[in-house]
Amino acid sequence: MQMPEHREDGQGGRRGGDHRAAPPQHPRPQQPPQLPPQAQPQQPVQPPPQPPQRPAGPPLPESFPERFAPAESEPSAPLIVARLPARAAPRTAAPPGRSYVYSDRDGRPVELTGRRSLNPLGFLGPRYEWRVEVDTTLRRDVFVDSVPSRTDLARFELTIEAEWAVSDPVAVVGHGITDGAALVRSRLLDVARAVCHQFEIGQVARVEAALADRLRAEPRGYEEGIGVRRCYVKVVPDERTRRRQERFEDARVERQLTNEEVEDLRGSIRTSSDLFLRYLAQDPERVGTLIADMREHEQLKEQRVIELYNAAISANVVRPAQVNEMLERLLGPMTGVLQPEGRTDLFGTREIPAPSPPELPMIPGRVDRGTDDSAPARTGAARTGAAGAGAAGAGAPGPGADEDEDVMPGQLRGRSEDGVESWRPMPWDS
């Protein structure tokens, strides 16, 4: 007996005459209907990725000064603004200051400056997977760091203000550059360190000039797609060096002022009277004290002079009779300090006027020697007669003889051999 065959139709029923069990079938997943690109809902823009955090370096040793630690610069805005799937990205042109870079299935980035156009067959060109938006605006960052100098334990504080921008968006996307400021900072500081090592800490102007020339000669574009437009460099010594230079400058100025004051005193004070008047002009109320000081100074000077002459007399350098005239020249009265005619020289001695030259005789060839205490004065006729008589008795020449022969023996008895006419004992001999 043959059983009727039941067949299963497309609606899940069975046909008559077929009672065999059908194999279980799994339902296929249903795909949502595809909408045209114009009607597809736009996905929300992803927030820009945050720059990667720099790993913390090893702690500095305690002996390492904090001023030698590298200065960290603030991270600038990221260069890659957003990443979107190419299908979900709108087909619009890039706004000013932005650039769209598309990557295909092989990961090759391509920059499209305009909107994507359809080919003659009605399809888009090559199929891209991602669209990357790159910021190409001009940026200005300031980098500060401490770089070593040629002088030991002295460093330069370097400040570089750089203007830079993205010159090749495709290279930026290809290298995955997010923080462009860090790249520019590292390249500029490498150049600055090489230049600053060649100069002493006091050659600030030469360092700035050398850095400006070096940065001007360096290539403006880097292979990572970033170009530097302009650099402004400022170099100053570090704080420790500045304090040290200020101390040296203050000491130099103080020493210069002291030297100028000493030179002024040397030019204005020539004698002790000048010094006395200068003190008196500065403090008029100390007149009594100044006079007492000057009197004590004079007494000390007299005592030293007396000791000096005692030693000279003991050594038979001078005779006691010659000391009186010397003391009158060296020891002046106290009242002569304030009088212009009583000025003294650098040794405290008074300036004695030079003696006047001798007067010429009234008759040429005749000199009047004056009178002598032991013989009466004689006239010219008497001297002539005496000379003639002496010449006649001795057979010598007459009126033409020398006048020195007129000196009588009585005139020579009262004269001393050393020329000292009088003598009086000194105060220290009593």
CSV table of C-alpha atoms in Angstrom, one decimal:
chain,number,residue,atom,x,y,z
A,1,MET,CA,0.0,0.0,0.0
A,2,GLN,CA,1.5,3.2,-1.0
A,3,MET,CA,1.1,6.2,1.3
A,4,PRO,CA,0.0,9.5,-0.1
A,5,GLU,CA,2.8,11.9,-0.7
A,6,HIS,CA,2.7,15.2,1.1
A,7,ARG,CA,4.9,18.1,-0.2
A,8,GLU,CA,5.7,21.2,1.6
A,9,ASP,CA,4.8,24.4,-0.2
A,10,GLY,CA,6.4,27.8,0.1
A,11,GLN,CA,3.9,28.9,2.8
A,12,GLY,CA,5.0,26.2,5.2
A,13,GLY,CA,2.0,23.9,4.4
A,14,ARG,CA,2.1,20.4,3.2
A,15,ARG,CA,0.8,18.8,0.0
A,16,GLY,CA,-1.3,15.8,0.1
A,17,GLY,CA,0.2,12.4,-0.3
A,18,ASP,CA,3.6,13.3,1.2
A,19,HIS,CA,4.0,12.6,5.0
A,20,ARG,CA,7.8,12.8,5.2
A,21,ALA,CA,9.2,15.3,7.8
A,22,ALA,CA,11.0,18.3,6.2
A,23,PRO,CA,14.4,19.3,7.6
A,24,PRO,CA,14.2,22.3,9.9
A,25,GLN,CA,15.1,25.6,8.3
A,26,HIS,CA,16.7,28.6,10.1
A,27,PRO,CA,15.1,32.0,9.3
A,28,ARG,CA,17.4,34.3,7.4
A,29,PRO,CA,18.2,37.7,9.1
A,30,GLN,CA,16.4,40.5,7.4
A,31,GLN,CA,18.4,43.5,6.4
A,32,PRO,CA,17.0,47.0,6.7
A,33,PRO,CA,16.1,48.7,3.5
A,34,GLN,CA,19.0,50.7,2.0
A,35,LEU,CA,18.3,54.4,1.7
A,36,PRO,CA,19.9,56.7,-0.8
A,37,PRO,CA,22.9,58.6,0.4
A,38,GLN,CA,20.9,61.9,0.5
A,39,ALA,CA,18.3,60.4,2.8
A,40,GLN,CA,20.7,58.6,5.2
A,41,PRO,CA,20.8,60.1,8.7
A,42,GLN,CA,24.1,61.8,9.6
A,43,GLN,CA,26.0,60.3,12.5
A,44,PRO,CA,27.0,62.5,15.3
A,45,VAL,CA,30.5,64.0,15.0
A,46,GLN,CA,33.0,62.2,17.2
A,47,PRO,CA,34.8,64.4,19.7
A,48,PRO,CA,38.4,65.1,18.8
A,49,PRO,CA,40.8,62.6,20.3
A,50,GLN,CA,42.7,63.8,23.3
A,51,PRO,CA,46.5,64.1,23.0
A,52,PRO,CA,48.3,61.2,24.5
A,53,GLN,CA,49.6,61.8,28.0
A,54,ARG,CA,53.3,61.9,28.3
A,55,PRO,CA,54.8,59.3,30.5
A,56,ALA,CA,56.2,60.6,33.7
A,57,GLY,CA,60.0,60.6,33.6
A,58,PRO,CA,62.2,59.2,36.4
A,59,PRO,CA,62.4,61.4,39.5
A,60,LEU,CA,65.3,63.9,39.6
A,61,PRO,CA,68.0,63.3,42.2
A,62,GLU,CA,68.1,65.6,45.2
A,63,SER,CA,71.4,67.2,44.1
A,64,PHE,CA,70.0,68.2,40.7
A,65,PRO,CA,68.6,71.8,40.8
A,66,GLU,CA,65.0,72.3,39.8
A,67,ARG,CA,66.0,75.1,37.5
A,68,PHE,CA,67.8,72.5,35.3
A,69,ALA,CA,64.7,70.4,34.9
A,70,PRO,CA,63.1,70.6,31.4
A,71,ALA,CA,60.2,73.0,31.1
A,72,GLU,CA,57.0,71.3,29.9
A,73,SER,CA,55.0,73.2,27.3
A,74,GLU,CA,51.2,73.1,27.2
A,75,PRO,CA,49.9,70.9,24.5
A,76,SER,CA,48.2,72.7,21.6
A,77,ALA,CA,45.0,71.8,19.9
A,78,PRO,CA,45.2,68.5,18.0
A,79,LEU,CA,45.9,68.6,14.3
A,80,ILE,CA,43.4,65.7,13.4
A,81,VAL,CA,40.0,67.1,14.3
A,82,ALA,CA,37.7,64.2,13.4
A,83,ARG,CA,37.6,60.8,11.7
A,84,LEU,CA,34.4,59.6,10.0
A,85,PRO,CA,33.5,56.7,7.8
A,86,ALA,CA,33.6,57.7,4.2
A,87,ARG,CA,30.1,56.5,3.6
A,88,ALA,CA,28.7,58.5,6.4
A,89,ALA,CA,30.6,61.7,5.7
A,90,PRO,CA,28.7,64.4,3.7
A,91,ARG,CA,30.0,65.1,0.2
A,92,THR,CA,30.9,68.7,0.9
A,93,ALA,CA,34.0,70.8,0.3
A,94,ALA,CA,36.4,71.4,3.1
A,95,PRO,CA,35.9,74.8,4.9
A,96,PRO,CA,38.7,77.3,5.1
A,97,GLY,CA,41.4,76.2,7.5
A,98,ARG,CA,40.5,72.5,7.1
A,99,SER,CA,41.5,69.7,4.8
A,100,TYR,CA,39.9,66.4,4.1
A,101,VAL,CA,42.1,63.4,3.7
A,102,TYR,CA,40.5,60.1,2.5
A,103,SER,CA,42.0,56.7,3.0
A,104,ASP,CA,41.2,53.7,0.7
A,105,ARG,CA,41.0,50.0,1.7
A,106,ASP,CA,44.8,49.7,1.5
A,107,GLY,CA,45.2,52.6,4.0
A,108,ARG,CA,46.7,55.0,1.5
A,109,PRO,CA,45.7,58.6,2.3
A,110,VAL,CA,44.6,61.0,-0.4
A,111,GLU,CA,43.7,64.6,-0.1
A,112,LEU,CA,40.6,65.9,-1.8
A,113,THR,CA,40.3,69.7,-2.0
A,114,GLY,CA,36.8,69.7,-3.5
A,115,ARG,CA,33.6,67.7,-3.1
A,116,ARG,CA,33.5,64.2,-4.4
A,117,SER,CA,32.0,64.0,-7.9
A,118,LEU,CA,30.3,61.1,-9.7
A,119,ASN,CA,32.0,59.4,-12.7
A,120,PRO,CA,30.2,59.2,-16.1
A,121,LEU,CA,28.6,55.8,-15.1
A,122,GLY,CA,26.8,57.4,-12.1
A,123,PHE,CA,29.1,55.9,-9.4
A,124,LEU,CA,31.5,57.5,-7.1
A,125,GLY,CA,35.1,57.2,-7.9
A,126,PRO,CA,37.4,55.0,-5.9
A,127,ARG,CA,35.9,53.6,-2.7
A,128,TYR,CA,37.3,55.2,0.4
A,129,GLU,CA,36.9,53.8,3.9
A,130,TRP,CA,37.7,56.8,6.2
A,131,ARG,CA,37.7,60.6,6.0
A,132,VAL,CA,40.1,62.5,8.2
A,133,GLU,CA,39.7,66.2,8.9
A,134,VAL,CA,43.0,68.0,9.5
A,135,ASP,CA,43.4,71.5,10.9
A,136,THR,CA,45.6,73.6,8.6
A,137,THR,CA,45.3,77.0,10.3
A,138,LEU,CA,48.3,79.1,11.3
A,139,ARG,CA,49.4,78.5,15.0
A,140,ARG,CA,51.6,80.4,17.3
A,141,ASP,CA,53.2,78.7,20.3
A,142,VAL,CA,55.8,79.8,22.8
A,143,PHE,CA,58.4,77.3,24.0
A,144,VAL,CA,60.5,78.0,27.1
A,145,ASP,CA,63.4,75.9,28.2
A,146,SER,CA,66.7,76.0,30.1
A,147,VAL,CA,69.7,75.1,28.0
A,148,PRO,CA,73.3,74.8,29.2
A,149,SER,CA,76.0,77.3,28.3
A,150,ARG,CA,79.8,77.1,28.0
A,151,THR,CA,80.2,78.4,31.5
A,152,ASP,CA,80.1,75.8,34.3
A,153,LEU,CA,76.9,75.8,36.4
A,154,ALA,CA,75.4,78.5,34.3
A,155,ARG,CA,72.5,78.1,31.9
A,156,PHE,CA,70.5,80.2,29.4
A,157,GLU,CA,66.7,80.6,29.7
A,158,LEU,CA,65.5,80.3,26.2
A,159,THR,CA,62.2,81.6,24.9
A,160,ILE,CA,61.2,80.8,21.3
A,161,GLU,CA,57.9,82.1,19.8
A,162,ALA,CA,57.2,80.1,16.6
A,163,GLU,CA,54.5,80.4,14.0
A,164,TRP,CA,53.8,77.1,12.2
A,165,ALA,CA,51.1,75.3,10.3
A,166,VAL,CA,50.4,72.1,8.5
A,167,SER,CA,52.0,72.1,5.1
A,168,ASP,CA,51.2,68.5,4.0
A,169,PRO,CA,47.9,67.1,5.5
A,170,VAL,CA,48.6,63.7,3.8
A,171,ALA,CA,52.0,63.4,5.6
A,172,VAL,CA,50.4,64.4,8.9
A,173,VAL,CA,47.7,61.6,8.5
A,174,GLY,CA,50.3,59.1,7.3
A,175,HIS,CA,52.6,59.7,10.3
A,176,GLY,CA,49.7,60.0,12.7
A,177,ILE,CA,50.8,63.4,14.1
A,178,THR,CA,48.4,64.6,16.7
A,179,ASP,CA,50.4,67.1,18.8
A,180,GLY,CA,52.3,69.3,16.3
A,181,ALA,CA,53.6,71.7,18.9
A,182,ALA,CA,55.6,68.9,20.5
A,183,LEU,CA,57.3,68.1,17.2
A,184,VAL,CA,58.1,71.8,16.5
A,185,ARG,CA,59.4,72.3,20.0
A,186,SER,CA,61.8,69.3,19.9
A,187,ARG,CA,63.2,70.4,16.5
A,188,LEU,CA,63.8,74.0,17.6
A,189,LEU,CA,65.3,73.1,20.9
A,190,ASP,CA,67.8,70.7,19.3
A,191,VAL,CA,69.1,73.5,17.2
A,192,ALA,CA,69.2,75.9,20.2
A,193,ARG,CA,71.1,73.5,22.4
A,194,ALA,CA,73.8,73.1,19.8
A,195,VAL,CA,74.2,76.8,19.4
A,196,CYS,CA,74.1,77.8,23.2
A,197,HIS,CA,76.9,75.3,24.0
A,198,GLN,CA,79.4,77.5,22.1
A,199,PHE,CA,79.0,80.7,24.1
A,200,GLU,CA,79.7,81.9,27.6
A,201,ILE,CA,76.9,83.0,29.9
A,202,GLY,CA,77.7,86.7,29.5
A,203,GLN,CA,77.4,86.6,25.6
A,204,VAL,CA,73.7,87.0,25.5
A,205,ALA,CA,73.5,89.2,22.4
A,206,ARG,CA,75.8,87.0,20.4
A,207,VAL,CA,73.7,83.9,21.3
A,208,GLU,CA,70.5,85.6,20.1
A,209,ALA,CA,72.2,86.7,16.9
A,210,ALA,CA,73.6,83.2,16.2
A,211,LEU,CA,70.2,81.5,17.0
A,212,ALA,CA,68.4,83.9,14.7
A,213,ASP,CA,70.8,83.2,11.8
A,214,ARG,CA,70.7,79.4,12.4
A,215,LEU,CA,66.9,79.2,12.6
A,216,ARG,CA,66.7,81.3,9.5
A,217,ALA,CA,69.0,79.0,7.6
A,218,GLU,CA,67.3,75.8,8.8
A,219,PRO,CA,64.7,74.1,6.5
A,220,ARG,CA,61.2,75.4,7.1
A,221,GLY,CA,59.4,72.2,6.3
A,222,TYR,CA,59.6,68.9,8.1
A,223,GLU,CA,58.9,65.5,6.6
A,224,GLU,CA,56.0,65.0,9.0
A,225,GLY,CA,54.0,67.6,7.1
A,226,ILE,CA,54.6,70.7,9.3
A,227,GLY,CA,56.3,73.9,8.3
A,228,VAL,CA,57.6,76.7,10.5
A,229,ARG,CA,56.9,80.2,9.2
A,230,ARG,CA,58.7,82.5,11.7
A,231,CYS,CA,60.7,82.3,14.9
A,232,TYR,CA,61.4,84.9,17.5
A,233,VAL,CA,64.2,84.1,20.0
A,234,LYS,CA,64.9,85.6,23.4
A,235,VAL,CA,67.8,84.5,25.6
A,236,VAL,CA,68.5,85.6,29.2
A,237,PRO,CA,70.8,84.2,31.9
A,238,ASP,CA,69.1,82.0,34.5
A,239,GLU,CA,68.1,83.4,37.9
A,240,ARG,CA,71.2,82.3,39.8
A,241,THR,CA,73.5,83.8,37.2
A,242,ARG,CA,71.5,87.1,37.1
A,243,ARG,CA,71.8,87.4,40.9
A,244,ARG,CA,75.5,86.8,40.7
A,245,GLN,CA,75.9,89.3,37.9
A,246,GLU,CA,73.9,91.9,39.9
A,247,ARG,CA,76.2,91.5,42.9
A,248,PHE,CA,79.3,91.9,40.8
A,249,GLU,CA,77.8,95.0,39.0
A,250,ASP,CA,76.9,96.6,42.4
A,251,ALA,CA,80.4,96.0,43.7
A,252,ARG,CA,81.9,97.4,40.5
A,253,VAL,CA,79.8,100.6,40.7
A,254,GLU,CA,80.6,101.0,44.4
A,255,ARG,CA,84.3,100.6,43.7
A,256,GLN,CA,84.1,103.1,40.9
A,257,LEU,CA,82.3,105.7,43.0
A,258,THR,CA,84.9,105.2,45.8
A,259,ASN,CA,87.8,105.8,43.3
A,260,GLU,CA,86.2,108.9,41.9
A,261,GLU,CA,85.7,110.3,45.4
A,262,VAL,CA,89.3,109.6,46.2
A,263,GLU,CA,90.5,111.3,43.1
A,264,ASP,CA,88.3,114.3,43.9
A,265,LEU,CA,89.8,114.4,47.4
A,266,ARG,CA,93.3,114.2,46.0
A,267,GLY,CA,92.5,117.1,43.7
A,268,SER,CA,90.9,119.4,46.3
A,269,ILE,CA,92.9,118.6,49.4
A,270,ARG,CA,96.6,119.5,49.1
A,271,THR,CA,97.4,120.6,52.6
A,272,SER,CA,96.2,120.0,56.2
A,273,SER,CA,94.4,123.3,56.0
A,274,ASP,CA,92.3,122.1,53.1
A,275,LEU,CA,91.4,119.0,55.0
A,276,PHE,CA,90.4,121.1,58.0
A,277,LEU,CA,88.2,123.4,55.9
A,278,ARG,CA,86.6,120.4,54.3
A,279,TYR,CA,85.7,118.9,57.6
A,280,LEU,CA,84.5,122.2,58.8
A,281,ALA,CA,82.2,122.7,55.8
A,282,GLN,CA,80.6,119.2,56.3
A,283,ASP,CA,79.9,119.7,60.0
A,284,PRO,CA,80.2,123.3,61.2
A,285,GLU,CA,79.1,122.3,64.7
A,286,ARG,CA,82.3,120.3,65.3
A,287,VAL,CA,84.7,123.3,65.2
A,288,GLY,CA,86.0,122.8,68.8
A,289,THR,CA,86.6,119.1,68.2
A,290,LEU,CA,88.4,119.7,65.0
A,291,ILE,CA,90.6,122.4,66.6
A,292,ALA,CA,91.5,120.0,69.4
A,293,ASP,CA,92.3,117.3,66.9
A,294,MET,CA,94.5,119.6,64.8
A,295,ARG,CA,96.3,120.7,68.0
A,296,GLU,CA,97.0,117.1,68.9
A,297,HIS,CA,98.2,116.5,65.4
A,298,GLU,CA,100.6,119.4,65.6
A,299,GLN,CA,101.9,118.2,69.0
A,300,LEU,CA,102.5,114.8,67.6
A,301,LYS,CA,104.2,116.3,64.6
A,302,GLU,CA,106.5,118.4,66.8
A,303,GLN,CA,107.4,115.4,68.9
A,304,ARG,CA,108.3,113.4,65.9
A,305,VAL,CA,110.4,116.2,64.5
A,306,ILE,CA,112.3,116.6,67.8
A,307,GLU,CA,112.9,112.9,67.9
A,308,LEU,CA,114.2,113.0,64.4
A,309,TYR,CA,116.7,115.8,65.1
A,310,ASN,CA,117.9,114.2,68.3
A,311,ALA,CA,118.7,111.1,66.3
A,312,ALA,CA,120.4,113.3,63.6
A,313,ILE,CA,122.5,115.1,66.3
A,314,SER,CA,123.4,111.8,68.0
A,315,ALA,CA,124.6,110.5,64.6
A,316,ASN,CA,126.6,113.7,63.9
A,317,VAL,CA,124.5,114.4,60.8
A,318,VAL,CA,123.7,118.0,61.8
A,319,ARG,CA,125.0,120.3,64.4
A,320,PRO,CA,122.8,121.7,67.2
A,321,ALA,CA,123.2,125.2,66.0
A,322,GLN,CA,121.7,124.3,62.6
A,323,VAL,CA,118.5,122.9,64.2
A,324,ASN,CA,116.9,126.2,65.0
A,325,GLU,CA,116.5,127.3,61.4
A,326,MET,CA,115.2,123.9,60.4
A,327,LEU,CA,112.6,123.9,63.2
A,328,GLU,CA,111.4,127.3,62.2
A,329,ARG,CA,110.8,126.0,58.7
A,330,LEU,CA,109.1,122.7,59.8
A,331,LEU,CA,107.1,123.8,62.8
A,332,GLY,CA,104.7,126.6,62.1
A,333,PRO,CA,102.1,128.3,64.3
A,334,MET,CA,98.7,126.8,64.7
A,335,THR,CA,97.0,129.9,63.5
A,336,GLY,CA,98.7,129.7,60.1
A,337,VAL,CA,96.4,126.8,59.1
A,338,LEU,CA,93.4,129.0,58.5
A,339,GLN,CA,95.3,131.8,56.8
A,340,PRO,CA,96.1,131.8,53.0
A,341,GLU,CA,99.6,133.1,53.6
A,342,GLY,CA,100.3,130.4,56.2
A,343,ARG,CA,99.6,127.4,53.9
A,344,THR,CA,101.9,124.4,54.2
A,345,ASP,CA,103.0,121.8,51.7
A,346,LEU,CA,102.3,118.1,51.7
A,347,PHE,CA,104.9,117.5,54.5
A,348,GLY,CA,103.2,120.1,56.8
A,349,THR,CA,105.9,122.7,56.3
A,350,ARG,CA,105.1,126.3,55.5
A,351,GLU,CA,105.9,127.7,52.2
A,352,ILE,CA,108.7,130.2,52.9
A,353,PRO,CA,109.0,132.8,50.1
A,354,ALA,CA,112.2,132.7,48.2
A,355,PRO,CA,114.7,135.5,49.0
A,356,SER,CA,114.9,138.4,46.7
A,357,PRO,CA,117.9,138.7,44.4
A,358,PRO,CA,120.7,141.1,45.6
A,359,GLU,CA,120.5,144.6,44.3
A,360,LEU,CA,123.1,145.8,41.8
A,361,PRO,CA,125.6,148.5,43.0
A,362,MET,CA,125.1,152.0,42.0
A,363,ILE,CA,128.6,152.2,40.4
A,364,PRO,CA,129.5,149.3,38.0
A,365,GLY,CA,132.5,147.3,39.2
A,366,ARG,CA,132.2,148.5,42.9
A,367,VAL,CA,130.4,146.5,45.5
A,368,ASP,CA,129.6,148.0,48.9
A,369,ARG,CA,130.2,145.3,51.5
A,370,GLY,CA,128.7,147.4,54.3
A,371,THR,CA,130.1,148.1,57.7
A,372,ASP,CA,131.7,145.8,60.2
A,373,ASP,CA,131.2,145.8,64.0
A,374,SER,CA,134.9,145.6,64.8
A,375,ALA,CA,136.2,148.4,62.4
A,376,PRO,CA,134.8,151.8,61.4
A,377,ALA,CA,133.5,152.3,58.0
A,378,ARG,CA,135.8,153.7,55.5
A,379,THR,CA,135.1,155.8,52.4
A,380,GLY,CA,136.2,154.9,49.0
A,381,ALA,CA,139.0,157.5,49.1
A,382,ALA,CA,140.4,156.2,52.3
A,383,ARG,CA,140.4,152.6,51.0
A,384,THR,CA,142.1,153.8,47.8
A,385,GLY,CA,144.8,155.7,49.8
A,386,ALA,CA,145.5,152.8,52.0
A,387,ALA,CA,145.8,150.5,49.1
A,388,GLY,CA,148.2,153.0,47.4
A,389,ALA,CA,150.3,153.2,50.5
A,390,GLY,CA,150.5,149.5,50.9
A,391,ALA,CA,151.4,149.1,47.2
A,392,ALA,CA,154.2,151.7,47.4
A,393,GLY,CA,155.7,150.1,50.5
A,394,ALA,CA,155.6,146.6,49.1
A,395,GLY,CA,156.3,147.3,45.5
A,396,ALA,CA,152.9,145.9,44.5
A,397,PRO,CA,150.5,147.5,42.0
A,398,GLY,CA,148.7,150.6,43.1
A,399,PRO,CA,145.1,151.5,42.6
A,400,GLY,CA,144.3,148.4,40.5
A,401,ALA,CA,144.8,145.9,43.4
A,402,ASP,CA,142.1,143.5,44.6
A,403,GLU,CA,139.7,144.9,47.3
A,404,ASP,CA,139.9,141.7,49.4
A,405,GLU,CA,143.2,142.9,50.8
A,406,ASP,CA,141.4,145.6,52.7
A,407,VAL,CA,140.2,143.1,55.4
A,408,MET,CA,141.9,143.8,58.6
A,409,PRO,CA,143.0,141.1,61.1
A,410,GLY,CA,140.7,142.6,63.7
A,411,GLN,CA,137.7,141.9,61.6
A,412,LEU,CA,138.4,138.2,61.5
A,413,ARG,CA,138.8,137.7,65.2
A,414,GLY,CA,135.0,137.8,66.0
A,415,ARG,CA,134.0,135.3,63.3
A,416,SER,CA,133.4,131.6,63.9
A,417,GLU,CA,134.9,129.0,61.7
A,418,ASP,CA,131.6,127.3,60.9
A,419,GLY,CA,129.7,130.5,60.1
A,420,VAL,CA,127.5,130.4,63.3
A,421,GLU,CA,127.2,133.9,64.8
A,422,SER,CA,125.2,133.1,67.9
A,423,TRP,CA,123.9,130.1,69.9
A,424,ARG,CA,121.2,129.5,72.3
A,425,PRO,CA,120.3,126.2,74.0
A,426,MET,CA,117.3,124.2,72.7
A,427,PRO,CA,114.3,123.2,74.9
A,428,TRP,CA,115.3,119.6,75.1
A,429,ASP,CA,118.9,120.4,76.1
A,430,SER,CA,117.7,122.1,79.3
